[in-house]
């Protein structure tokens, strides 16, 4: 029986499932492991089921036991792992695509609405006793008939588009390549980010974190947006240069921002917490019971598939 280190607590049914298939070291207390602990605890294991809270960089990977053949990440994103360093050590890295598409698209709509309709200020006022209804009290921006620019039309971007269409939004997108007609539906493709941003009343970041997308929203690119644009990010914090964003929020260039992800999580750039026009959630994109169980089971199945066949369809390196 293969031995697996599961670095973080999973949903109970996923842990029970793993116990049926592998000799598993669970993290019952869900205590964050130091790098040394992770290296030590995995030293007699054949695989690691990791989470986004572990940074498996070149240095950590170089110190892993030769026994380890797979790192199965409990996430669709894998920016926490140096996949090339893993490849050089003949360790495959896998992720959990598809199963979290809907949940993440739902949270994107939540932060879109939260930012557009001034939910942070609304919650603040509702908790005081002295709010008064008036015709212009906390008036926000309406989604209906406005243009939504989507950066990254992969599975999650397309699921966001489907939901936004129901609100009557017109979809525009920028992607490495244009989608086939059946996936594109009625969306308008833009050949450049500048072109997409310039028509985006609302803008949703749904691309992976890579060297190319790091700080793609910066001092220069923010200028391309129409005045008063609403931006949301449910992908990874890396895409936004926080200083530039805060400046744009303060100047009114950007109307509001909805965030579920941050640079340096769990830290949040302090001004995002104090500015009234920033609606924040603590990385809840995939956090539904159904999705978290599905992600855990898929991360386990990825390991099983690899040890049974030598391959895995969700391999990313
Ligand atoms: C993912 O799967 O990448 C999510 O962000 C984790 O919640």
PDB file of N, CA, C and O and ligand atoms in Angstrom, residues 52 75-77 100 236 283 286 292 295, ligand 1:
ATOM      1  N   UNK A  52      -2.789  24.835  -1.048  1.00  0.00           N
ATOM      2  CA  UNK A  52      -2.195  26.104  -1.487  1.00  0.00           C
ATOM      3  C   UNK A  52      -1.440  26.815  -0.362  1.00  0.00           C
ATOM      4  O   UNK A  52      -0.706  27.762  -0.611  1.00  0.00           O
ATOM      5  N   UNK A  75      -6.188  21.871  -5.335  1.00  0.00           N
ATOM      6  CA  UNK A  75      -6.537  23.177  -5.930  1.00  0.00           C
ATOM      7  C   UNK A  75      -6.389  23.054  -7.434  1.00  0.00           C
ATOM      8  O   UNK A  75      -5.662  22.172  -7.919  1.00  0.00           O
ATOM      9  N   UNK A  76      -7.060  23.949  -8.146  1.00  0.00           N
ATOM     10  CA  UNK A  76      -6.813  23.984  -9.589  1.00  0.00           C
ATOM     11  C   UNK A  76      -5.538  24.772  -9.859  1.00  0.00           C
ATOM     12  O   UNK A  76      -4.751  24.438 -10.742  1.00  0.00           O
ATOM     13  N   UNK A  77      -5.297  25.824  -9.050  1.00  0.00           N
ATOM     14  CA  UNK A  77      -4.067  26.613  -9.194  1.00  0.00           C
ATOM     15  C   UNK A  77      -2.899  25.845  -8.582  1.00  0.00           C
ATOM     16  O   UNK A  77      -3.075  25.092  -7.625  1.00  0.00           O
ATOM     17  N   UNK A 100     -14.252  22.493  -9.290  1.00  0.00           N
ATOM     18  CA  UNK A 100     -14.489  23.737  -8.545  1.00  0.00           C
ATOM     19  C   UNK A 100     -14.942  24.894  -9.433  1.00  0.00           C
ATOM     20  O   UNK A 100     -15.085  26.019  -8.979  1.00  0.00           O
ATOM     21  N   UNK A 236      -5.945  34.675  -8.434  1.00  0.00           N
ATOM     22  CA  UNK A 236      -4.807  34.735  -7.511  1.00  0.00           C
ATOM     23  C   UNK A 236      -4.419  36.192  -7.321  1.00  0.00           C
ATOM     24  O   UNK A 236      -4.508  36.992  -8.267  1.00  0.00           O
ATOM     25  N   UNK A 283     -10.597  34.118   0.555  1.00  0.00           N
ATOM     26  CA  UNK A 283     -10.344  33.000  -0.365  1.00  0.00           C
ATOM     27  C   UNK A 283     -11.370  31.869  -0.185  1.00  0.00           C
ATOM     28  O   UNK A 283     -11.044  30.754   0.231  1.00  0.00           O
ATOM     29  N   UNK A 286     -13.706  28.131  -3.743  1.00  0.00           N
ATOM     30  CA  UNK A 286     -14.169  26.747  -3.893  1.00  0.00           C
ATOM     31  C   UNK A 286     -14.833  26.220  -2.625  1.00  0.00           C
ATOM     32  O   UNK A 286     -15.094  25.016  -2.506  1.00  0.00           O
ATOM     33  N   UNK A 292     -15.620  21.064  -1.985  1.00  0.00           N
ATOM     34  CA  UNK A 292     -14.428  20.672  -1.230  1.00  0.00           C
ATOM     35  C   UNK A 292     -14.312  19.144  -1.121  1.00  0.00           C
ATOM     36  O   UNK A 292     -13.210  18.597  -1.120  1.00  0.00           O
ATOM     37  N   UNK A 295     -13.081  18.057  -4.558  1.00  0.00           N
ATOM     38  CA  UNK A 295     -11.653  18.375  -4.746  1.00  0.00           C
ATOM     39  C   UNK A 295     -10.774  17.360  -4.002  1.00  0.00           C
ATOM     40  O   UNK A 295      -9.767  16.881  -4.531  1.00  0.00           O
TER      41      UNK A 295
HETATM   42  C1  LIG B   1      -7.936  26.758  -6.380  1.00  0.00           C
HETATM   43  O1  LIG B   1      -8.321  25.603  -6.519  1.00  0.00           O
HETATM   44  O2  LIG B   1      -6.979  27.197  -7.012  1.00  0.00           O
HETATM   45  C2  LIG B   1      -8.640  27.568  -5.357  1.00  0.00           C
HETATM   46  O3  LIG B   1      -8.242  28.887  -5.392  1.00  0.00           O
HETATM   47  C3  LIG B   1      -8.408  26.969  -4.000  1.00  0.00           C
HETATM   48  O4  LIG B   1      -9.448  27.358  -3.176  1.00  0.00           O
END
